[in-house]
Short mmCIF file of C-alpha atoms and ligand atoms in Angstrom, two decimals:
data_model
loop_
_atom_site.label_atom_id
_atom_site.label_comp_id
_atom_site.label_asym_id
_atom_site.label_seq_id
_atom_site.Cartn_x
_atom_site.Cartn_y
_atom_site.Cartn_z
CA MET A 132 0.00 0.00 0.00
CA TYR A 133 2.84 2.40 0.69
CA ASN A 134 6.48 2.45 -0.38
CA ILE A 135 8.83 1.75 2.46
CA ASP A 136 12.31 3.15 2.43
CA ASP A 137 14.43 1.07 4.79
CA SER A 138 17.82 2.52 3.75
CA GLU A 139 17.93 4.19 7.16
CA ILE A 140 16.31 3.36 10.46
CA ILE A 141 15.89 5.11 13.78
CA GLU A 142 16.61 3.10 16.89
CA VAL A 143 14.72 4.41 19.91
CA VAL A 144 15.46 3.34 23.46
CA GLY A 145 12.21 4.18 25.20
CA GLN A 146 11.18 5.57 28.58
CA GLU A 147 13.59 8.50 28.80
CA LYS A 148 11.83 11.64 30.06
CA LEU A 149 12.33 14.51 27.64
CA GLU A 150 13.65 17.66 29.24
CA GLY A 151 15.21 20.84 27.92
CA GLU A 152 14.82 23.71 25.48
CA LEU A 153 13.67 23.68 21.88
CA ILE A 154 14.60 26.25 19.26
CA PRO A 155 11.88 25.73 16.66
CA GLN A 156 12.70 25.43 12.97
CA GLY A 157 11.28 27.67 10.27
CA SER A 158 7.86 26.52 9.16
CA LYS A 159 7.66 23.86 6.45
CA ASN A 160 4.21 24.95 5.30
CA GLY A 161 5.31 28.59 5.56
CA ALA A 162 8.48 28.08 3.54
CA LEU A 163 6.95 26.15 0.61
CA PRO A 164 4.53 28.92 -0.49
CA LEU A 165 7.14 31.67 -0.01
CA ILE A 166 9.57 29.73 -2.21
CA ALA A 167 6.89 29.04 -4.82
CA ALA A 168 5.73 32.69 -4.76
CA SER A 169 9.28 33.95 -5.32
CA ILE A 170 9.22 32.70 -8.92
CA ALA A 171 6.44 35.16 -9.78
CA PHE A 172 8.89 38.09 -9.59
CA ASP A 173 11.87 39.25 -11.59
CA TYR A 174 14.49 40.04 -9.01
CA PRO A 175 16.50 37.98 -6.51
CA ILE A 176 14.72 37.16 -3.27
CA LYS A 177 16.41 35.98 -0.09
CA LEU A 178 14.39 34.01 2.42
CA TYR A 179 15.63 33.45 5.97
CA ASN A 180 14.70 30.71 8.42
CA ILE A 181 13.99 28.12 5.73
CA PRO A 182 14.17 24.60 7.21
CA ASN A 183 16.61 22.19 5.63
CA ILE A 184 14.13 19.36 5.11
CA GLU A 185 13.32 17.00 2.26
CA ASP A 186 10.18 18.81 1.09
CA VAL A 187 12.09 22.09 0.74
CA ASN A 188 14.90 20.33 -1.12
CA ILE A 189 12.42 18.73 -3.53
CA LEU A 190 10.82 22.10 -4.27
CA ILE A 191 14.31 23.55 -4.86
CA SER A 192 15.03 20.75 -7.36
CA ILE A 193 11.84 21.67 -9.26
CA LEU A 194 12.85 25.34 -9.29
CA LYS A 195 16.25 24.38 -10.70
CA TYR A 196 14.52 22.34 -13.41
CA ILE A 197 12.65 25.44 -14.64
CA ASN A 198 16.02 27.27 -14.67
CA CYS A 199 15.57 29.28 -11.52
CA GLN A 200 18.88 29.90 -9.76
CA VAL A 201 18.87 28.77 -6.17
CA ASP A 202 21.46 28.85 -3.43
CA PHE A 203 20.55 27.21 -0.11
CA ASN A 204 22.96 27.63 2.74
CA LYS A 205 22.40 27.41 6.51
CA ASN A 206 18.66 28.10 6.37
CA GLU A 207 19.13 31.05 4.00
CA LEU A 208 17.69 30.58 0.55
CA LEU A 209 18.57 32.88 -2.32
CA ILE A 210 16.21 32.58 -5.27
CA ASP A 211 16.97 34.31 -8.55
CA PRO A 212 14.01 33.75 -10.88
CA ARG A 213 15.18 35.95 -13.76
CA LYS A 214 16.15 33.11 -16.08
CA ILE A 215 13.13 30.87 -15.58
CA ASP A 216 12.00 29.68 -19.00
CA LYS A 217 9.72 26.68 -18.39
CA TYR A 218 6.05 26.59 -17.50
CA GLU A 219 5.77 22.79 -17.41
CA ILE A 220 6.78 20.46 -14.60
CA PRO A 221 7.40 16.78 -15.32
CA TRP A 222 5.69 14.01 -13.37
CA GLU A 223 9.04 12.58 -12.19
CA LEU A 224 9.64 15.73 -10.15
CA ALA A 225 6.08 16.69 -9.23
CA SER A 226 5.19 13.21 -7.97
CA LYS A 227 7.77 13.51 -5.20
CA MET A 228 5.73 16.10 -3.38
CA ARG A 229 2.06 17.10 -3.42
CA ALA A 230 2.91 20.71 -2.62
CA SER A 231 4.49 21.06 -6.09
CA PHE A 232 0.92 21.84 -7.18
CA ASP A 233 1.43 25.15 -5.30
CA LEU A 234 3.57 26.26 -8.24
CA LEU A 235 0.50 26.39 -10.48
CA GLY A 236 -0.50 29.94 -9.49
CA PRO A 237 2.99 31.51 -9.55
CA ILE A 238 3.80 29.91 -12.95
CA VAL A 239 0.51 31.08 -14.48
CA PHE A 240 1.16 34.56 -13.09
CA ARG A 241 4.54 34.57 -14.84
CA PHE A 242 3.71 32.85 -18.15
CA SER A 243 -0.10 33.11 -18.40
CA LYS A 244 -0.14 29.30 -18.53
CA ALA A 245 1.14 26.26 -16.62
CA ARG A 246 1.18 22.52 -17.07
CA ILE A 247 1.49 20.59 -13.83
CA PRO A 248 0.82 16.90 -13.15
CA PHE A 249 -2.48 16.23 -11.40
CA PRO A 250 -1.48 15.50 -7.78
CA GLY A 251 -1.36 11.80 -6.99
CA GLY A 252 -2.95 9.93 -4.10
CA CYS A 253 -1.88 10.51 -0.60
CA LEU A 254 -1.54 8.62 2.63
CA ILE A 255 -3.86 10.83 4.61
CA GLY A 256 -6.88 10.60 2.37
CA ASN A 257 -8.52 12.06 -0.68
CA ARG A 258 -6.89 15.31 -1.53
CA LYS A 259 -8.92 16.81 -4.33
CA VAL A 260 -7.97 19.92 -6.28
CA ASP A 261 -11.45 20.68 -7.62
CA ILE A 262 -11.55 24.08 -5.88
CA HIS A 263 -8.26 25.11 -7.52
CA LEU A 264 -9.60 24.11 -10.95
CA TYR A 265 -13.03 25.64 -10.40
CA ALA A 266 -11.37 28.93 -9.39
CA ALA A 267 -9.11 28.88 -12.48
CA LYS A 268 -12.15 28.46 -14.76
CA GLN A 269 -14.11 31.18 -12.91
CA LEU A 270 -11.13 33.48 -13.39
CA GLY A 271 -11.23 33.11 -17.17
CA PHE A 272 -8.73 30.30 -17.82
CA GLU A 273 -9.27 27.13 -19.76
CA VAL A 274 -8.46 24.05 -17.72
CA GLU A 275 -7.58 20.89 -19.61
CA LEU A 276 -6.75 17.52 -18.17
CA THR A 277 -4.55 15.60 -20.56
CA LYS A 278 -2.27 12.63 -19.94
CA GLY A 279 -2.50 13.18 -16.21
CA ASP A 280 -1.50 16.84 -16.44
CA VAL A 281 -3.51 19.90 -15.52
CA PHE A 282 -3.04 22.52 -18.23
CA VAL A 283 -4.24 26.01 -17.29
CA HIS A 284 -4.08 28.40 -20.24
CA ASN A 285 -5.95 30.49 -22.80
CA PHE A 286 -7.07 33.29 -20.49
CA ASN A 287 -10.18 35.06 -21.75
CA LYS A 288 -11.01 38.34 -20.03
CA SER A 289 -14.67 38.19 -21.00
CA LYS A 290 -15.05 35.01 -18.94
CA VAL A 291 -13.80 36.38 -15.63
CA ASN A 292 -16.20 36.05 -12.73
CA LYS A 293 -15.36 38.73 -10.17
CA VAL A 294 -16.68 36.83 -7.16
CA ILE A 295 -15.38 33.36 -6.28
CA ASN A 296 -16.86 31.34 -3.43
CA PHE A 297 -14.80 28.47 -2.01
CA TRP A 298 -16.96 25.69 -0.52
CA ILE A 299 -14.04 24.64 1.72
CA PRO A 300 -11.43 27.11 3.05
CA SER A 301 -8.67 25.16 1.29
CA VAL A 302 -5.11 26.16 2.14
CA GLY A 303 -3.76 25.01 -1.22
CA ALA A 304 -6.53 26.65 -3.29
CA THR A 305 -6.11 29.95 -1.43
CA LYS A 306 -2.37 29.95 -2.17
CA ASN A 307 -2.95 29.28 -5.88
CA VAL A 308 -5.97 31.47 -6.48
CA ILE A 309 -4.28 34.63 -5.27
CA PHE A 310 -1.91 34.49 -8.26
CA LEU A 311 -4.62 33.59 -10.78
CA ALA A 312 -6.83 36.38 -9.44
CA ALA A 313 -3.93 38.86 -9.53
CA PHE A 314 -3.26 37.95 -13.17
CA ALA A 315 -6.95 38.40 -14.06
CA ALA A 316 -7.41 41.60 -12.00
CA ASN A 317 -4.48 43.24 -13.81
CA ILE A 318 -5.98 42.49 -17.22
CA ILE A 319 -9.62 43.36 -16.52
CA ASN A 320 -8.41 46.27 -14.38
CA ASP A 321 -10.97 45.46 -11.72
CA GLU A 322 -11.18 43.92 -8.27
CA ILE A 323 -11.80 40.21 -7.63
CA LEU A 324 -13.33 38.93 -4.40
CA ILE A 325 -12.68 35.44 -3.03
CA ASN A 326 -14.87 34.26 -0.16
CA ASN A 327 -14.20 31.55 2.43
CA ILE A 328 -10.40 31.54 2.12
CA ALA A 329 -7.98 29.75 4.44
CA VAL A 330 -6.52 31.95 7.19
CA GLU A 331 -3.81 29.61 8.46
CA PRO A 332 -0.80 31.71 9.63
CA GLU A 333 1.29 30.32 6.76
CA VAL A 334 -1.28 31.69 4.27
CA ILE A 335 -1.36 35.10 6.00
CA LYS A 336 2.45 35.19 5.86
CA LEU A 337 2.19 34.60 2.10
CA PHE A 338 -0.31 37.48 1.79
CA ASP A 339 2.07 39.79 3.68
CA PHE A 340 4.99 38.70 1.49
CA LEU A 341 2.95 39.46 -1.64
CA LEU A 342 1.79 42.84 -0.24
CA ASN A 343 5.43 43.79 0.34
CA ASN A 344 6.17 42.86 -3.25
CA GLY A 345 3.50 45.10 -4.71
CA PHE A 346 0.36 42.92 -4.77
CA ASN A 347 -2.69 45.07 -4.07
CA ILE A 348 -4.69 42.82 -1.79
CA GLU A 349 -6.98 43.26 1.15
CA TYR A 350 -8.05 40.43 3.43
CA SER A 351 -10.10 39.80 6.53
CA ILE A 352 -9.09 37.02 8.88
CA ASN A 353 -12.43 37.08 10.70
CA LYS A 354 -14.63 37.25 7.60
CA LYS A 355 -12.32 34.99 5.58
CA TYR A 356 -12.31 37.03 2.39
CA LEU A 357 -9.58 38.20 0.04
CA LYS A 358 -9.84 41.10 -2.40
CA VAL A 359 -7.32 41.17 -5.21
CA LYS A 360 -6.97 44.49 -7.04
CA PRO A 361 -4.94 45.61 -10.07
CA PHE A 362 -1.35 46.58 -9.30
CA LYS A 363 2.11 47.14 -10.74
CA ILE A 364 4.94 44.81 -9.79
CA LYS A 365 7.66 46.48 -7.74
CA ASN A 366 10.86 47.49 -9.41
CA TYR A 367 13.06 46.00 -6.71
CA THR A 368 16.61 44.91 -7.39
CA PHE A 369 16.49 42.65 -4.34
CA TYR A 370 13.98 41.65 -1.65
CA GLU A 371 14.40 39.71 1.58
CA ASP A 372 11.95 38.20 4.04
CA TYR A 373 11.84 35.96 7.11
CA ASN A 374 9.84 32.76 7.36
CA ILE A 375 7.63 32.18 10.42
CA LEU A 376 8.25 29.46 13.01
CA ASP A 377 6.92 25.94 12.58
CA ARG A 378 3.88 25.51 14.82
CA ILE A 379 3.55 21.84 13.86
CA GLU A 380 7.18 20.96 14.59
CA THR A 381 6.91 22.83 17.90
CA GLY A 382 3.64 21.10 18.77
CA THR A 383 5.21 17.74 18.01
CA TYR A 384 8.06 18.33 20.51
CA ILE A 385 5.65 19.64 23.16
CA LEU A 386 3.50 16.53 22.79
CA ALA A 387 6.57 14.28 22.87
CA ALA A 388 7.87 15.91 26.05
CA LEU A 389 4.51 15.62 27.83
CA ALA A 390 3.91 12.03 26.67
CA THR A 391 7.23 11.05 28.31
CA LYS A 392 6.14 12.90 31.48
CA GLY A 393 8.87 15.46 30.90
CA LYS A 394 9.11 19.23 30.47
CA ILE A 395 10.12 21.55 27.68
CA PHE A 396 10.81 25.26 27.16
CA ILE A 397 9.98 26.51 23.66
CA LYS A 398 12.05 29.50 22.64
CA GLU A 399 10.16 32.17 20.66
CA ASP A 400 12.24 34.20 18.21
CA SER A 401 12.22 37.98 18.37
CA TYR A 402 10.93 38.27 14.79
CA SER A 403 7.57 36.54 15.28
CA LYS A 404 4.96 39.03 16.39
CA GLU A 405 1.18 39.06 16.80
CA TYR A 406 -0.43 36.59 14.40
CA PHE A 407 2.79 34.62 14.09
CA LYS A 408 3.65 34.23 17.76
CA LEU A 409 3.88 30.57 18.70
CA SER A 410 1.75 31.12 21.79
CA LEU A 411 -1.06 32.33 19.51
CA MET A 412 -0.49 29.93 16.61
CA LEU A 413 -0.55 27.05 19.11
CA ASP A 414 -3.40 28.36 21.22
CA SER A 415 -5.76 25.48 20.35
CA LEU A 416 -3.10 22.94 21.43
CA LEU A 417 -2.01 24.78 24.57
CA SER A 418 -5.64 25.28 25.68
CA ILE A 419 -6.44 21.59 25.43
CA LEU A 420 -3.20 20.69 27.23
CA LYS A 421 -4.15 23.04 30.09
CA GLN A 422 -7.62 21.49 30.27
CA VAL A 423 -6.09 18.01 30.45
CA GLY A 424 -4.01 19.16 33.43
CA PHE A 425 -0.53 19.89 32.09
CA ASN A 426 1.31 22.95 33.35
CA ILE A 427 1.61 25.61 30.64
CA GLU A 428 3.34 28.91 31.45
CA TYR A 429 3.90 31.87 29.12
CA TYR A 430 7.03 34.02 29.21
CA ASN A 431 8.25 36.91 27.05
CA ASP A 432 10.81 34.69 25.41
CA GLY A 433 8.90 31.43 25.22
CA ILE A 434 6.47 28.83 26.50
CA TYR A 435 7.07 26.29 29.27
CA CYS A 436 5.12 23.01 29.17
CA ALA A 437 5.43 20.35 31.86
CA TYR A 438 3.91 17.18 33.22
CA GLU A 439 3.42 17.90 36.94
CA ASN A 440 -0.08 16.82 37.85
CA THR A 441 -0.50 13.06 37.86
CA LYS A 442 -4.32 13.23 37.66
CA LEU A 443 -4.86 14.02 34.00
CA GLN A 444 -8.23 14.37 32.29
CA PRO A 445 -9.11 12.62 29.02
CA ILE A 446 -8.72 14.52 25.74
CA ASP A 447 -11.86 15.33 23.79
CA ILE A 448 -11.24 17.36 20.66
CA GLU A 449 -11.80 17.57 16.92
CA THR A 450 -9.55 18.98 14.23
CA GLY A 451 -10.64 22.02 12.22
CA TYR A 452 -9.56 24.97 10.15
CA TYR A 453 -7.36 27.54 11.85
CA PRO A 454 -7.69 28.69 14.65
CA ASP A 455 -9.20 25.32 15.56
CA PHE A 456 -7.02 22.31 16.38
CA PRO A 457 -4.70 21.50 13.43
CA THR A 458 -5.09 18.19 11.63
CA ASP A 459 -1.28 18.10 11.36
CA LEU A 460 -1.07 17.56 15.13
CA GLN A 461 -3.89 15.01 15.33
CA PRO A 462 -1.64 11.90 15.14
CA GLN A 463 0.82 13.24 17.73
CA LEU A 464 -2.11 14.08 20.05
CA VAL A 465 -3.35 10.50 19.75
CA SER A 466 0.07 9.36 20.98
CA LEU A 467 -0.14 11.72 23.94
CA ALA A 468 -3.61 10.30 24.70
CA LEU A 469 -2.03 6.83 24.85
CA SER A 470 0.14 8.01 27.74
CA ILE A 471 -2.88 9.21 29.77
CA ASN A 472 -4.75 6.73 31.94
CA SER A 473 -8.20 7.54 30.50
CA VAL A 474 -10.33 7.12 27.40
CA SER A 475 -9.85 10.03 24.97
CA THR A 476 -11.82 10.93 21.86
CA ILE A 477 -10.10 12.62 18.93
CA LYS A 478 -12.06 13.40 15.76
CA GLU A 479 -10.53 14.08 12.36
CA LYS A 480 -12.61 16.57 10.39
CA ILE A 481 -10.24 17.74 7.63
CA PHE A 482 -8.95 14.59 5.93
CA ASP A 483 -10.91 11.45 5.26
CA ASP A 484 -8.22 8.83 5.91
CA ARG A 485 -5.80 10.19 8.47
CA PHE A 486 -5.54 7.19 10.79
CA ILE A 487 -3.29 4.89 8.75
CA TYR A 488 -0.52 5.30 11.34
CA VAL A 489 -2.76 3.78 14.03
CA ASN A 490 -1.96 0.25 12.94
CA GLU A 491 1.71 0.91 13.65
CA LEU A 492 0.79 2.22 17.12
CA ARG A 493 -1.14 -1.03 17.66
CA ARG A 494 2.10 -2.94 17.00
CA LEU A 495 3.43 -1.21 20.13
CA GLY A 496 0.38 -2.40 22.07
CA ALA A 497 -1.85 0.66 21.69
CA ASP A 498 -5.57 0.15 22.31
CA ILE A 499 -7.32 2.42 19.80
CA ASP A 500 -10.67 2.02 18.04
CA ILE A 501 -11.33 3.96 14.87
CA LEU A 502 -14.99 4.69 14.16
CA ASP A 503 -16.07 5.53 10.58
CA ASN A 504 -12.46 6.41 9.78
CA LYS A 505 -13.17 9.70 11.57
CA ILE A 506 -13.02 9.19 15.32
CA ALA A 507 -10.22 7.70 17.38
CA ILE A 508 -11.24 6.28 20.74
CA VAL A 509 -7.93 6.04 22.56
CA LYS A 510 -7.77 3.84 25.65
CA GLY A 511 -4.61 5.16 27.25
CA GLY A 512 -2.53 4.13 30.20
CA ASN A 513 -1.38 0.67 29.08
CA GLU A 514 2.36 0.20 28.97
CA LEU A 515 3.54 0.12 25.35
CA SER A 516 6.26 -2.24 24.31
CA GLY A 517 9.02 -1.48 21.78
CA ALA A 518 8.62 -2.95 18.29
CA LYS A 519 9.57 -2.56 14.64
CA VAL A 520 7.33 0.12 13.17
CA ILE A 521 6.99 2.17 10.01
CA ALA A 522 6.74 5.96 9.75
CA THR A 523 3.68 5.98 7.47
CA ASP A 524 3.64 9.72 6.66
CA ILE A 525 5.23 12.85 8.14
CA ARG A 526 2.88 13.42 11.05
CA GLY A 527 1.84 9.80 11.47
CA GLY A 528 5.58 9.07 11.64
CA ALA A 529 5.97 11.72 14.35
CA ALA A 530 3.15 10.08 16.34
CA ILE A 531 4.86 6.71 16.06
CA LEU A 532 8.17 8.19 17.21
CA ILE A 533 6.44 9.80 20.23
CA ALA A 534 4.90 6.46 21.22
CA THR A 535 8.25 4.67 20.96
CA LEU A 536 9.76 7.32 23.24
CA PHE A 537 7.57 6.22 26.14
CA ALA A 538 7.26 2.55 25.21
CA ASN A 539 9.53 0.16 27.09
CA ASN A 540 12.58 -1.45 25.43
CA THR A 541 13.93 -0.58 22.02
CA SER A 542 11.96 0.22 18.87
CA ILE A 543 13.12 0.39 15.28
CA ILE A 544 11.44 2.91 12.98
CA SER A 545 11.81 2.50 9.22
CA ASN A 546 10.72 4.82 6.40
CA VAL A 547 12.68 7.56 8.13
CA TYR A 548 12.40 9.52 4.90
CA GLN A 549 8.88 10.57 5.89
CA LEU A 550 10.17 12.21 9.07
CA LYS A 551 12.96 13.92 7.16
CA ARG A 552 10.34 15.53 4.91
CA GLY A 553 9.21 17.75 7.76
CA TYR A 554 11.63 17.69 10.68
CA GLU A 555 15.06 19.32 10.54
CA ASN A 556 17.84 17.79 12.66
CA LEU A 557 15.33 15.49 14.27
CA ILE A 558 17.83 13.14 15.88
CA ASP A 559 19.97 15.89 17.44
CA LYS A 560 16.95 17.84 18.56
CA PHE A 561 15.43 14.85 20.37
CA ASN A 562 18.76 13.84 21.89
CA ASN A 563 19.32 17.42 23.12
CA LEU A 564 16.06 16.89 24.98
CA LYS A 565 17.61 13.77 26.58
CA ALA A 566 15.94 11.20 24.36
CA ASN A 567 17.98 8.16 23.41
CA ILE A 568 17.60 7.78 19.66
CA LYS A 569 20.03 6.95 16.85
CA LEU A 570 19.88 7.16 13.08
CA LYS A 571 21.47 4.11 11.47
CA SER A 572 22.25 3.34 7.91
CA ASN A 573 20.57 0.06 6.98
CA LYS A 574 22.83 -0.86 4.06
CA GLU A 575 23.59 -4.29 5.48
CA LYS A 576 19.86 -4.78 6.00
CA ILE A 577 20.01 -5.15 9.76
CA TYR A 578 16.33 -4.57 9.42
CA GLU A 579 14.08 -5.47 6.52
CA TYR A 580 10.38 -4.99 6.09
CA ARG A 581 8.34 -7.39 4.01
CA PHE A 582 4.64 -7.42 3.28
C1 LIG B 669 -2.20 22.08 3.66
C2 LIG B 669 -0.95 21.67 4.39
C3 LIG B 669 -1.19 20.40 5.18
C4 LIG B 669 -2.38 20.59 6.11
C5 LIG B 669 -3.59 21.09 5.36
C6 LIG B 669 -4.77 21.44 6.27
C7 LIG B 669 0.90 22.44 3.03
C8 LIG B 669 2.01 22.09 2.11
N1 LIG B 669 0.10 21.44 3.42
O1 LIG B 669 -2.54 21.02 2.75
O2 LIG B 669 -0.01 20.12 5.94
O3 LIG B 669 -2.69 19.34 6.70
O4 LIG B 669 -3.25 22.28 4.61
O5 LIG B 669 -4.40 22.41 7.18
O6 LIG B 669 0.74 23.58 3.45
N2 LIG B 669 -10.07 19.91 -0.66
C9 LIG B 669 -11.02 19.68 -1.65
N3 LIG B 669 -10.84 20.29 -2.85
C10 LIG B 669 -9.78 21.10 -3.12
C11 LIG B 669 -8.83 21.33 -2.11
C12 LIG B 669 -9.01 20.72 -0.87
O7 LIG B 669 -11.99 18.94 -1.44
O8 LIG B 669 -9.67 21.61 -4.25
C13 LIG B 669 -10.20 19.20 0.65
C14 LIG B 669 -9.05 18.21 0.82
O9 LIG B 669 -9.36 16.96 0.22
C15 LIG B 669 -8.92 18.14 2.32
C16 LIG B 669 -9.35 19.55 2.78
O10 LIG B 669 -10.04 20.14 1.70
O11 LIG B 669 -9.82 17.20 2.82
C17 LIG B 669 -8.19 20.44 3.19
O12 LIG B 669 -7.31 20.61 2.10
P1 LIG B 669 -6.37 21.88 1.96
O13 LIG B 669 -6.75 22.92 2.98
O14 LIG B 669 -6.32 22.31 0.53
O15 LIG B 669 -4.95 21.30 2.40
P2 LIG B 669 -3.58 21.28 1.58
O16 LIG B 669 -3.33 22.62 0.99
O17 LIG B 669 -3.56 20.08 0.70
#
């Protein structure tokens, strides 16, 4: 069902309490749209705080393919888009990462057309792109599906609909539509309104980046609308910007520390203000942790989270669109629930198949029922026992790692690649928090997985 890469494994010696300080990485889902957006302009752009993770490196390889110059060094990414000369992305590159579909909007903005492979299946459920394609048609483009590619082209200004209503506040569609709408608004010389947009912090960071680069947009976080007006691109010779912190990476370490009955101090950076402060971006997580009985304290320079009270309450929560509880922390929260001596209920409302990782948790002895593929009933408190497990997807993999950290004995995690897609320096970061984990090359096949 899924490809397993066993070229590397992580060996986890369980039952070490995590303790220490975390300096969060730059956001994965913040970096990808900023990098994609940079190709819409015609001057070099330097982005700071870009995590050195597989997904970023794959996007960089796609940028290089379209002849964008890229230099990535110590979390600083210099993008020079001036020589880009391709508007088509081959399947071999696009299939490595779903988020390559995010290039659709920026490429259309640059070339008035783009050909991008239709995104493939995914391990967390159906991930349709019908809203992206609907919006492209409403904005006056022809959308053709040929040989597995989506071809957006042939803009016709008489076919532009100036009001677009999303039926789901899709993160991906919001990121793409802003470029398509900007292209159309400039030609019809009129404003376009998009209703029911995503307001995830990573999307708002993209809006701010585009505003700084001349886009004439107006948005409301509360009313979830975006107005895109005609504008002239800036005549910059150079632009630089700073990526926001990774709320999902941070949440993962908080949940890992608490599941091992430990404590963690999360260092905020001085750049992140207001909407992008970790304490705000993680409010839904921190609130539920407080309700459960963990100690959460806020400081000017960070957040302290600790297991202190032994009488913890069960977790009862459902995932939702921002500011509700993020689906990308749902698997890790299930692992925390396994460490609590109670029956917790965690509902998945964003994706339709986001419990594949649960089978791997069961291999460690987890008692979890999944109802309708939507609700996890987690019977926590049983001692888990180390086993050979597979990191099924980025966040499912993180959940599995968390469970092995408080399971007894040693566990072996394969498909490490999935964790590397989203977590920078994972091994060092966990070991700095006093975990006992090792990355091992598996060339001699000390471990092999067979179906
Ligand atoms: C982004 C994030 C991902 C996160 C998700 C939800 C990136 C690279 N990925 O994914 O980590 O889990 O937001 O916060 O930033 N949908 C449709 N039709 C569409 C588009 C979406 O039905 O055209 C559905 C999807 O099937 C899914 C839901 O809407 O069930 C959410 O999708 P969306 O918000 O677009 O998430 P992504 O951008 O794929």
